[in-house]
Coordinates of C-alpha atoms in Angstrom, one line a residue:
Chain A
X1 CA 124.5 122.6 166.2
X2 CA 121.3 121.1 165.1
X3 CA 123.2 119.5 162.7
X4 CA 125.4 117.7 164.6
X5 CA 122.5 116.3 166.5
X6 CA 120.6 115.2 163.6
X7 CA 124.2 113.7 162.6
X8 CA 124.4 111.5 165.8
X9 CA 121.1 110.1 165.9
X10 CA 121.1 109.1 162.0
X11 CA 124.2 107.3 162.8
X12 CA 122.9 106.0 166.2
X13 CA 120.0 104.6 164.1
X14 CA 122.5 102.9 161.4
X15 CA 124.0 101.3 164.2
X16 CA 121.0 99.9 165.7
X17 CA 119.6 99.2 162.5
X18 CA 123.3 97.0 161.5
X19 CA 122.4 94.8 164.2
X20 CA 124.5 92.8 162.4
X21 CA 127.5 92.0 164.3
X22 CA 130.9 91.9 162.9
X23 CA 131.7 90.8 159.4
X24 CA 133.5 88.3 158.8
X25 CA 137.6 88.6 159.2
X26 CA 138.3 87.5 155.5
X27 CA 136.4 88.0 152.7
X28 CA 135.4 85.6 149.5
X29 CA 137.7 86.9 146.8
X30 CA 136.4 85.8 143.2
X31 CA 139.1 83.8 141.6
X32 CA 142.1 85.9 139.7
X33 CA 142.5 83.2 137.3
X34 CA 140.2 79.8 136.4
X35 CA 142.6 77.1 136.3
X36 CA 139.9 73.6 136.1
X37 CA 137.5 72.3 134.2
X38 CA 134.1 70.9 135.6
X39 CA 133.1 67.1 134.2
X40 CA 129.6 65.8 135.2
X41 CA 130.7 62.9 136.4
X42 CA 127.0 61.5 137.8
X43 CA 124.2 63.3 135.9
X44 CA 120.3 64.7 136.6
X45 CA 120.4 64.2 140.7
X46 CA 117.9 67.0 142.6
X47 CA 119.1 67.1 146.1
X48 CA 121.8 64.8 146.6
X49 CA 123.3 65.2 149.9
X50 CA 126.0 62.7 150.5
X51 CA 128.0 60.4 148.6
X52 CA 131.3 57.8 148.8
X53 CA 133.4 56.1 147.0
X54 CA 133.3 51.9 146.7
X55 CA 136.1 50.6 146.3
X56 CA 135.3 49.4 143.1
X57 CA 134.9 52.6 141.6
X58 CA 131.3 53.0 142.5
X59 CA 129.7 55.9 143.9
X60 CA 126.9 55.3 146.8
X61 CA 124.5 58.4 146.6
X62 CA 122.0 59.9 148.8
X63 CA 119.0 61.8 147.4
X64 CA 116.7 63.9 150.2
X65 CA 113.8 62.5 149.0
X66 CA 114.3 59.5 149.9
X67 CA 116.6 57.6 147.1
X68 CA 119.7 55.6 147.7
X69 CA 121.3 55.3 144.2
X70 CA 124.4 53.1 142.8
X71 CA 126.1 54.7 140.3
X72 CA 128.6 52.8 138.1
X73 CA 129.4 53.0 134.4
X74 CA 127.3 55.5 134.1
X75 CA 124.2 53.3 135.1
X76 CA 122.0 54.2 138.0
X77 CA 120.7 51.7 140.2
X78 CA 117.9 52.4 143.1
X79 CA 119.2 50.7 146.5
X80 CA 116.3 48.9 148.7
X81 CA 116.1 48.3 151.8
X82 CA 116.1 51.6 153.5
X83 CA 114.2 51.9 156.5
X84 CA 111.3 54.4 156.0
X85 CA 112.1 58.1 155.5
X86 CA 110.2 60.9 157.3
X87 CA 110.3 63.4 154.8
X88 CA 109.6 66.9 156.1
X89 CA 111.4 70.4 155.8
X90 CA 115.1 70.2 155.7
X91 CA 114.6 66.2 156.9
X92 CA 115.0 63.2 154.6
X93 CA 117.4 60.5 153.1
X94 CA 120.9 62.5 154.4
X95 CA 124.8 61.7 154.8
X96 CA 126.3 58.3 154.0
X97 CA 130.3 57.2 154.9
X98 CA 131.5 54.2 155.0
X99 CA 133.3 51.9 157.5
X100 CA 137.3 52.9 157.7
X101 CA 137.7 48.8 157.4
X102 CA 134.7 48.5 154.8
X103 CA 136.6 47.1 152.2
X104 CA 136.9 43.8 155.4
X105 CA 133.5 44.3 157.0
X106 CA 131.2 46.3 154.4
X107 CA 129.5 48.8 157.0
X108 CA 128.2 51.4 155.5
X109 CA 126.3 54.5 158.3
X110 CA 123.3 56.2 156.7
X111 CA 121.5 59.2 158.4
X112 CA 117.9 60.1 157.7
X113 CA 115.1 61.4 159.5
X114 CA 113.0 59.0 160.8
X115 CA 109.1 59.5 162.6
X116 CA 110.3 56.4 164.9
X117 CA 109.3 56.6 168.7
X118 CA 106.6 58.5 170.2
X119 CA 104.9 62.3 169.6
X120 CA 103.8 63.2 166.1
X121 CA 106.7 63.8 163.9
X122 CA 110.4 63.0 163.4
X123 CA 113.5 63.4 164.0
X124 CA 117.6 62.2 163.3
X125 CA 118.0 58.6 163.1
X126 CA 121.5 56.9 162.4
X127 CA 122.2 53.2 160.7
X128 CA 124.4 50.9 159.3
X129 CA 123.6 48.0 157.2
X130 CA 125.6 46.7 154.3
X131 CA 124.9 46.0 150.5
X132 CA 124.4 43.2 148.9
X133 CA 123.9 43.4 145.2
X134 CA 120.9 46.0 144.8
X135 CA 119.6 45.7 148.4
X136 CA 120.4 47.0 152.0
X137 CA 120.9 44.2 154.2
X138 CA 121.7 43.7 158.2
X139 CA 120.2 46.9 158.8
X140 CA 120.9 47.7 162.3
X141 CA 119.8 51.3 163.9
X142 CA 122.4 52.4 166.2
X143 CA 120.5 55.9 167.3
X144 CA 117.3 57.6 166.9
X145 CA 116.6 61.3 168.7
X146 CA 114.0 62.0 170.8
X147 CA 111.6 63.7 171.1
X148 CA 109.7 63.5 167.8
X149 CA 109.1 66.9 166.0
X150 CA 107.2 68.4 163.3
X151 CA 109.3 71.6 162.8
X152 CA 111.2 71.5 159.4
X153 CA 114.8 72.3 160.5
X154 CA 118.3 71.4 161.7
X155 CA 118.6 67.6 161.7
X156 CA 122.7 67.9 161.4
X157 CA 123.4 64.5 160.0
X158 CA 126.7 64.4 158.6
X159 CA 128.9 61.4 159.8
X160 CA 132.7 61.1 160.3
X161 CA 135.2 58.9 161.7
X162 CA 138.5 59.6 163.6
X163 CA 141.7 57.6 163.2
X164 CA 140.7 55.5 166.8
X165 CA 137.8 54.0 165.2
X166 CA 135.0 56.4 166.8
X167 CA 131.9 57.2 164.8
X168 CA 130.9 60.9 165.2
X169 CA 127.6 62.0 163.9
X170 CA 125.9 65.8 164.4
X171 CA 122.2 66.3 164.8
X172 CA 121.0 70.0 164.8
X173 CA 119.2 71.5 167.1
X174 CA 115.9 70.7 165.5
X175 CA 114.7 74.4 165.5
X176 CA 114.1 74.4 169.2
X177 CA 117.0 76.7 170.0
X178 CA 116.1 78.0 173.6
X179 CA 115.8 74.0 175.1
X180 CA 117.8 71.8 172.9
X181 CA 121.5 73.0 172.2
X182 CA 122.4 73.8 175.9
X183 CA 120.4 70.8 177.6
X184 CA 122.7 67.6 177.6
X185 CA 119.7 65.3 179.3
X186 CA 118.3 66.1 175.5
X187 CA 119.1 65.0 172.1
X188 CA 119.8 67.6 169.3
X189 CA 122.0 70.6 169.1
X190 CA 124.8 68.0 169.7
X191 CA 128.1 65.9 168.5
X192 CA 127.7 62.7 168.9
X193 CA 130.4 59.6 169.4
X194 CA 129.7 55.7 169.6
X195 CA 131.8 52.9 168.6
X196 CA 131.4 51.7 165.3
X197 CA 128.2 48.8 166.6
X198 CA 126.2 52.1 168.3
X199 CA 127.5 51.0 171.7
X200 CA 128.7 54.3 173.7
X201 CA 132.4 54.5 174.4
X202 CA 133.5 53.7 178.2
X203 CA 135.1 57.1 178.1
X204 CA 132.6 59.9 176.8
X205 CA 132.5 63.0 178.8
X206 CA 129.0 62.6 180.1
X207 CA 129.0 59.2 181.5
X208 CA 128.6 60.6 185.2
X209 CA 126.8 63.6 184.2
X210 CA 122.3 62.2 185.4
X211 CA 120.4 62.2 182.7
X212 CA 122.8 63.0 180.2
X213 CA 122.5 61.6 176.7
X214 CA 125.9 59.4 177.1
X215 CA 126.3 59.4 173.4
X216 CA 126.8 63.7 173.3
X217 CA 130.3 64.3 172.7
X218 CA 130.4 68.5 172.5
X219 CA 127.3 70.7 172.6
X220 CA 126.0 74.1 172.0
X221 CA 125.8 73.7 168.3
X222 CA 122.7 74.5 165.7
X223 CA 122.9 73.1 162.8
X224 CA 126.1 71.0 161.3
X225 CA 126.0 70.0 158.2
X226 CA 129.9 69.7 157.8
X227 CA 132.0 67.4 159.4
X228 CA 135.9 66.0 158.5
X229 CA 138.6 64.2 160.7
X230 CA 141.5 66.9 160.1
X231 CA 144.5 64.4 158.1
X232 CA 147.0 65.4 160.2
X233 CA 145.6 66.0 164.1
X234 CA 142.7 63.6 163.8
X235 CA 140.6 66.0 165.3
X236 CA 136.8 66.0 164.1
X237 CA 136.2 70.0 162.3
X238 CA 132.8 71.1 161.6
X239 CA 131.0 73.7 160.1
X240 CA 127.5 74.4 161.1
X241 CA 125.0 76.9 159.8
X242 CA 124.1 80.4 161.6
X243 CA 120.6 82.2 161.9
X244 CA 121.4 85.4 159.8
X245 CA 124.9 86.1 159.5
X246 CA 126.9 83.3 162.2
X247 CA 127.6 80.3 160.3
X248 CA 130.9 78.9 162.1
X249 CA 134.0 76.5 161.7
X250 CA 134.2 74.8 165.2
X251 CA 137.2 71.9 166.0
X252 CA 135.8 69.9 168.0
X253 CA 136.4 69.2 171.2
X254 CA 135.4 66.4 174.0
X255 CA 133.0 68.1 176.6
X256 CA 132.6 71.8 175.6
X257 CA 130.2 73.9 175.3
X258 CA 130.2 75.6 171.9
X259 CA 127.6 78.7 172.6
X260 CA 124.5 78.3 170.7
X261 CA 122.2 80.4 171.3
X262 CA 123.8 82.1 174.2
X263 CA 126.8 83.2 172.3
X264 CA 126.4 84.0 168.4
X265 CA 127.7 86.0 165.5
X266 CA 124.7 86.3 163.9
X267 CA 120.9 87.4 164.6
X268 CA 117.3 86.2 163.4
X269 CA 116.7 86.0 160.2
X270 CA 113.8 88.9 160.9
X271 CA 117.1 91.1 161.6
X272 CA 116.3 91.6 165.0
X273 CA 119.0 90.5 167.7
X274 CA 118.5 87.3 170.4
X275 CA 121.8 87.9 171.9
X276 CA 124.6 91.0 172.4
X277 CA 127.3 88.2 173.4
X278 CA 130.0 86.5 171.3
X279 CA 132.0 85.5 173.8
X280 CA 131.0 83.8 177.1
X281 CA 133.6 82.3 179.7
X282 CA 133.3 78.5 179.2
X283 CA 132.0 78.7 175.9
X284 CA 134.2 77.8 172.7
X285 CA 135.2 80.3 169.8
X286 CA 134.8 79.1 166.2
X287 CA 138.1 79.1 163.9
X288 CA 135.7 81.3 161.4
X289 CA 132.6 82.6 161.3
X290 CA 130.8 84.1 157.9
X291 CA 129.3 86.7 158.6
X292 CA 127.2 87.6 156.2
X293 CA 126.2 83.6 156.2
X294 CA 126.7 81.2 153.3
X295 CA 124.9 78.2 154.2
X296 CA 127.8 75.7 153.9
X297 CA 127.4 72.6 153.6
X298 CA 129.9 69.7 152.9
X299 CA 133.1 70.0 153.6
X300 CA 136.8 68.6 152.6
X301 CA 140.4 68.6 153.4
X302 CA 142.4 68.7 150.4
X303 CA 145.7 66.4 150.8
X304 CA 146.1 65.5 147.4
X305 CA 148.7 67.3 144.9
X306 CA 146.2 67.2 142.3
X307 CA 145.8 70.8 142.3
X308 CA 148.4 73.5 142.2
X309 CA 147.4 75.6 145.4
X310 CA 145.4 73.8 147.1
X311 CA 147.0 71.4 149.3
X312 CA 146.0 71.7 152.7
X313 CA 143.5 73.8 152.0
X314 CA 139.4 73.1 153.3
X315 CA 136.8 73.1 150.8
X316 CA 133.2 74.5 151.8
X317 CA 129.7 73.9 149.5
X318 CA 127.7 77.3 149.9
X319 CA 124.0 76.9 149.8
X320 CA 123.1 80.1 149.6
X321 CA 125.4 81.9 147.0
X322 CA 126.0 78.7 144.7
X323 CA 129.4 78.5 145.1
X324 CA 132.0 76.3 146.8
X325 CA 134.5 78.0 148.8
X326 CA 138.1 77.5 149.0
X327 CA 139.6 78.3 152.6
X328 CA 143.2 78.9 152.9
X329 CA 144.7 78.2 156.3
X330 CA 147.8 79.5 158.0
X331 CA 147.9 78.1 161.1
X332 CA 144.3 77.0 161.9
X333 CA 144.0 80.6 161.0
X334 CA 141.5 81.4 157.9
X335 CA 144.0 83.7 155.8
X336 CA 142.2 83.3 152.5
X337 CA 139.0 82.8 150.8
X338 CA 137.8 82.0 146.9
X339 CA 135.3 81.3 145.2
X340 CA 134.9 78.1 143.2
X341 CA 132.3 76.9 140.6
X342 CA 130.5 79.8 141.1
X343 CA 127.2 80.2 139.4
X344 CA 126.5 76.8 138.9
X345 CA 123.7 75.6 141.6
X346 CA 124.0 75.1 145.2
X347 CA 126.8 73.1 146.7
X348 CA 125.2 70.3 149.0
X349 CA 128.4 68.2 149.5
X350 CA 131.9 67.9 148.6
X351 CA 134.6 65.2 149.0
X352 CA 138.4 64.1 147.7
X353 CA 138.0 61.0 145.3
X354 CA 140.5 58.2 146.2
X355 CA 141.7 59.2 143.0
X356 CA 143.0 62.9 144.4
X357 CA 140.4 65.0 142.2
X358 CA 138.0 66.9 144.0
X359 CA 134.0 65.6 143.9
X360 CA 131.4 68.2 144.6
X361 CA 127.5 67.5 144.5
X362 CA 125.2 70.3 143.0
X363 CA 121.6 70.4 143.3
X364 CA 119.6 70.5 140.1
X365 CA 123.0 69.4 138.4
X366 CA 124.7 66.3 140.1
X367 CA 128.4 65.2 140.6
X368 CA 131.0 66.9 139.3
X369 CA 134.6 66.2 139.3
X370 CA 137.2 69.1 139.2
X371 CA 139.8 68.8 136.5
X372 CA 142.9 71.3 136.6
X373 CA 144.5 72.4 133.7
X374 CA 147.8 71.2 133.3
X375 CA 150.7 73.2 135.3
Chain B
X1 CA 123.8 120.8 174.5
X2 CA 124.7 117.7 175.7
X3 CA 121.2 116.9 177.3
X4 CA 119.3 118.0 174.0
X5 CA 121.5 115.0 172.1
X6 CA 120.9 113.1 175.0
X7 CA 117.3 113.7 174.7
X8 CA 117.3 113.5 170.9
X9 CA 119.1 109.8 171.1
X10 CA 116.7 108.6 173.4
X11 CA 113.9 109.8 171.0
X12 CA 116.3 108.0 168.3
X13 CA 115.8 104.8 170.6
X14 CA 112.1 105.0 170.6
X15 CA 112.0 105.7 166.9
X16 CA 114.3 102.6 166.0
X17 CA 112.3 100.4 168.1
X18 CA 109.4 101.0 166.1
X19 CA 110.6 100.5 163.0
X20 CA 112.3 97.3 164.2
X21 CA 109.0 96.0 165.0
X22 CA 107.1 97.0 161.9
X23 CA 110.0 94.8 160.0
X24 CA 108.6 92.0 161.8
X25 CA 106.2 89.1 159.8
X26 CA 103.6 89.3 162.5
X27 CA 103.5 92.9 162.5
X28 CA 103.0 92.7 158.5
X29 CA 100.4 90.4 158.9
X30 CA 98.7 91.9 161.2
X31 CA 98.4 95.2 159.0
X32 CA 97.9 93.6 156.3
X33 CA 94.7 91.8 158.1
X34 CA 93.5 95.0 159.4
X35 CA 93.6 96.7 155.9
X36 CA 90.7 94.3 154.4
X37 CA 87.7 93.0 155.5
X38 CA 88.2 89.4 155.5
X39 CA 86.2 85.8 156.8
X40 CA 87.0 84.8 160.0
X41 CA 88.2 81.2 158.4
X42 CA 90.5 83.4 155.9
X43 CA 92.1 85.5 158.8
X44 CA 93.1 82.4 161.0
X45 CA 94.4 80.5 157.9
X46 CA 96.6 83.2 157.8
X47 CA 97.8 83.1 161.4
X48 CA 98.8 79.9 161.1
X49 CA 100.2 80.1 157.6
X50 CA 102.5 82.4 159.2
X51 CA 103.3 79.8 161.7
X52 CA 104.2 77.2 158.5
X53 CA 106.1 79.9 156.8
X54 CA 108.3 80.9 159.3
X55 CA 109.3 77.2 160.0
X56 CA 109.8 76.1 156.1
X57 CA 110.1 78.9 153.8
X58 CA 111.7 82.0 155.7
X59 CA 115.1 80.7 155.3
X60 CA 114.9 81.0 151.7
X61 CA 112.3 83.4 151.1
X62 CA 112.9 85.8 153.6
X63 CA 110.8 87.5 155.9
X64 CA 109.7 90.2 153.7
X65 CA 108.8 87.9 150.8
X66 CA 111.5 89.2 148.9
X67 CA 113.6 86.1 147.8
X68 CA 117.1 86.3 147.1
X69 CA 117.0 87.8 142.8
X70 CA 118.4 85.3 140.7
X71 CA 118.1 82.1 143.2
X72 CA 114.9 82.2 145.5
X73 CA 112.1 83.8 143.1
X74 CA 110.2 86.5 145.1
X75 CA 107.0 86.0 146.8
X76 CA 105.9 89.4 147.7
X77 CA 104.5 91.0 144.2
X78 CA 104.9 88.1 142.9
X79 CA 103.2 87.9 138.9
X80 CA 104.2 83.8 139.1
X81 CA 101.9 83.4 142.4
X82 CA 99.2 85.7 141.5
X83 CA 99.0 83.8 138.3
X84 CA 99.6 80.1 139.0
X85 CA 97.7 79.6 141.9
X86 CA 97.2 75.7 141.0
X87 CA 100.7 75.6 140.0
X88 CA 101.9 77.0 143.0
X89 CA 100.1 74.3 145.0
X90 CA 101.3 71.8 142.9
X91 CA 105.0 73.2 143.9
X92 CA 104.7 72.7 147.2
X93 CA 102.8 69.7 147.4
X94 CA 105.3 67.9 145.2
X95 CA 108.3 70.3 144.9
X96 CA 109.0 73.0 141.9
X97 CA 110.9 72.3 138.8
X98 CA 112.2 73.7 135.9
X99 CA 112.5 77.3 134.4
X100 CA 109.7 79.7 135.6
X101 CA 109.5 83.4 134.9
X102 CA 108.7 85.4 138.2
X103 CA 108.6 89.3 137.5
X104 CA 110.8 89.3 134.5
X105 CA 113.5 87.3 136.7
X106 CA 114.2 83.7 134.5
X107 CA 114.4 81.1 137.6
X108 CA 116.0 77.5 136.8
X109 CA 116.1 75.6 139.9
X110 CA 114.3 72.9 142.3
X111 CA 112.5 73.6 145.4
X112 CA 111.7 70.5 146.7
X113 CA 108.2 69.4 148.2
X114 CA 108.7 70.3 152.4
X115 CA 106.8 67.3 152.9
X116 CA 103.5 69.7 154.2
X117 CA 99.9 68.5 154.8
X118 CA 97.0 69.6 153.1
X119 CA 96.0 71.9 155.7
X120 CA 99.4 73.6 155.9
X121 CA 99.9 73.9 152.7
X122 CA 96.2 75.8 152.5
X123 CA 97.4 78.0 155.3
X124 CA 100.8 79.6 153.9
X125 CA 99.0 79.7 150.5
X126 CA 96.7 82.2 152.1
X127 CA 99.9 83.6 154.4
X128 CA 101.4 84.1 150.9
X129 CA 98.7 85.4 149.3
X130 CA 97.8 88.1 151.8
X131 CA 101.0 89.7 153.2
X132 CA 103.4 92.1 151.8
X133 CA 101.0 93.9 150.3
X134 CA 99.6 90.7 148.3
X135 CA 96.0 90.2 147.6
X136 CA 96.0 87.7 145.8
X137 CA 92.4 85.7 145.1
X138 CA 89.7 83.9 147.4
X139 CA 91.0 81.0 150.0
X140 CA 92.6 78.3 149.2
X141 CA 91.1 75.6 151.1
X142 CA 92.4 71.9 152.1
X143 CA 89.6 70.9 149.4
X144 CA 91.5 72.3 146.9
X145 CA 94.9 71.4 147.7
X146 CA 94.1 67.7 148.6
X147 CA 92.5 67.5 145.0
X148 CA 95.4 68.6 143.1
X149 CA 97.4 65.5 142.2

């Protein structure tokens, strides 16, 4: 009998002690076979968070620290013009995209953090200017978050368009967690949409709302850092990163309410719990969530034939475990899960070439382009 | 029979609780504070180092100190930081790069600077070098860190 006491409190204790939630639904298989090469395509970068394609066949690349570098024929060239970078924690030079029409209009959107405004600190700050041979010219700041901060994380930042012509941005929710993500009078924690000048579209869901920040297009998010307009819906996906164990795949979606903190998969990184709920009435549910978390970061919809099974498939950098992750979908249903590049640094950002092949930016490495062997 | 479980879980409860806690950075701190006799200017760099740590380095470095082996070198035990106290400044004043050996673990990869002032940067040294069972050398102060270039 004492026994069987003994038995229920040492697994009463291992439950308590898991306050890990539930894992996640599918789990990262290593590959069965390798069927690519890796070719550095743009060597030596450290942290280089976002890139695009020119049109000529030029790359545009953002370092964190604060660089802006051309890269073409295999010469790098440092842009100028970039307004000045408050470089702090997670914060610095972050995501660049381009203008759907920039081959007509050359707009390119750059985010960075910025110390901007009032209160010591910084915080999110969103621009577009265009290039003109080495420089950054027409530089015109379309949004800056308030208030000013001097805590380290979550400033979001990645940019997207849709196929209307709307700009979406995400800015995290600067590691103020219990007054940002669910306040909608206050910046951060949020998706953002403006037109393509910064001016606010005549129908965003918060227009009406007092004291709303008209610019907030879903809220209830942490940290972002992966954002695509799905090829064949048009609806803006993103991933965003979760305390311990969390990290989520939301689609996006005009108005809602997407949880954070109230409803999570995870808990703090200390491994103690600040919430039992996962689901809330009014609150979205993710597509996925890792659980235990990989830090992704990057994302891309493969709609290329380039590679055998991939097709359709979303592509996921991992931070954490230095891999990038291929997500098979069935559905807007995760079915499957692989690993990719493993082992070889950790995956900041990851985009289709116009070309088809699959781009990937590694920390400590640089670009690389994958190359399948022939099938 | 069923109130002696009863009884025993709620005792389980009590139990867990307490060892939840004692996971906890402040807690650790706090022993680790009470275990040595230290200045008054040492014991509230520390408090606030734990403040900077928990903001810029716990993500990585975990709340225990421990790292992640192979990709974020440890910091609790750590021979690097108990033996490169100037190049650990340097690190975070600048960022870290290149191979370093941290307790017989090869690490290749580039933390970069967080972009810290002086004074912080004093403070989670300190945080650093005094928790987990660390005791690792006299203060760092923002002397010494703002002279390292």
């Amino acid at each position: 009998m004492k026994n069987s006491n003994l038995l229920i409190i040492i697994s009463f204790i291992s439950i308590v002690a898991c306050a890990q939630k539930h894992k996640s639904i599918v789990i990262a298989e290593d590959p069965t076979t390798i069927d690519y090469t890796t070719e550095v395509v743009v060597p030596k970068l450290d942290i280089p968070w976002g890139f695009v394609f020119l049109p000529d066949g030029a790359l545009l690349i953002t370092e964190k620290a604060g660089k802006l570098i051309h890269f073409k024929d295999g010469v790098k060239t440092n842009i100028d013009g970039l307004p000045e970078v408050y470089l702090r924690g997670q914060g610095g030079l972050m995501d660049i995209e381009l203008h759907p029409n920039y081959s007509e209009n050359g707009w390119l959107y750059i985010t960075y953090s910025s110390s901007d405004g009032e209160g010591e600190g910084g915080n999110t700050a969103l621009i577009r200017a265009q290039l003109i041979d080495t420089k950054l010219t027409s530089v015109e700041r379309l949004y800056k978050a308030e208030p000013n901060s001097k805590r380290g994380q979550h400033f979001g930042s990645r940019i997207e368009f849709d196929n209307d012509g709307y700009l979406y941005f995400s800015i995290g929710d600067r590691g103020n967690r219990d007054v940002n993500p669910q306040d909608i009078t206050r910046d951060c924690g949020k998706i953002y949409r403006i037109n393509d000048d910064g001016s606010i579209p005549n129908n965003n869901p918060f227009l009406e709302f007092p004291g709303a920040k008209t610019a907030i297009y879903s809220y209830g998010h942490r940290n972002p850092q992966g954002m695509i307009c799905h090829p064949d819906t048009g609806e803006i996906w993103v991933h965003e990163h979760g305390p311990r164990g969390g990290d989520e795949i939301n689609r996006i979606k005009k108005g809602k309410n997407f949880g954070w903190p109230l409803i999570s998969y995870g808990i703090n990184y200390s491994g103690t719990s600040f919430t039992d709920d996962t689901y809330l009435p009014g609150m979205e549910q993710p597509l996925f969530y890792w659980v235990p978390s990989i830090a992704p970061s990057g994302m891309a919809y493969v709609t290329s034939d380039v590679y055998k099974d991939w097709k359709n498939n979303l592509l996921i950098g991992s931070l954490k475990f230095e891999y990038l992750e291929r997500l098979v979908l069935d559905n807007n249903k995760v079915v499957k899960r692989e690993k990719l590049l493993e082992g070889m640094g950790r995956v900041r950002n990851v985009r289709q070439g116009p070309d088809g092949y699959i781009y990937a930016s590694l920390e400590s490495i640089g670009i690389l382009k994958i190359v399948p062997n022939k099938y | 029979m069923k109130l002696l479980s009863f009884v025993f879980l709620i005792i389980g409860i009590f139990l867990m609780m307490f060892f939840n806690s004692s996971y906890d950075t402040q807690y650790t701190s706090y022993k680790t504070l009470k275990s040595q006799s230290q200045s008054k200017e040492l014991k509230e760099s520390i408090k606030r180092g734990n403040t900077v740590y928990s903001d810029f380095c716990v993500s990585c470095h975990l709340p225990n100190g421990n790292g992640v082996n192979k990709i974020y070198p440890p910091l609790a035990n750590s021979d690097y930081l108990e033996a490169n106290r100037y190049a650990s400044i340097k690190g975070l004043k600048f960022g870290l790069k290149g191979k370093i050996k941290v307790n017989g673990v090869e690490y290749n990869k580039y933390m970069p600077p967080m972009g810290l002032s002086a004074e912080e940067i004093a403070d989670v040294m300190n945080y650093m070098n005094h928790s987990w069972g660390n005791t690792f050398g006299k203060i760092v102060t923002v002397v010494e860190v703002s002279a390292i270039k």
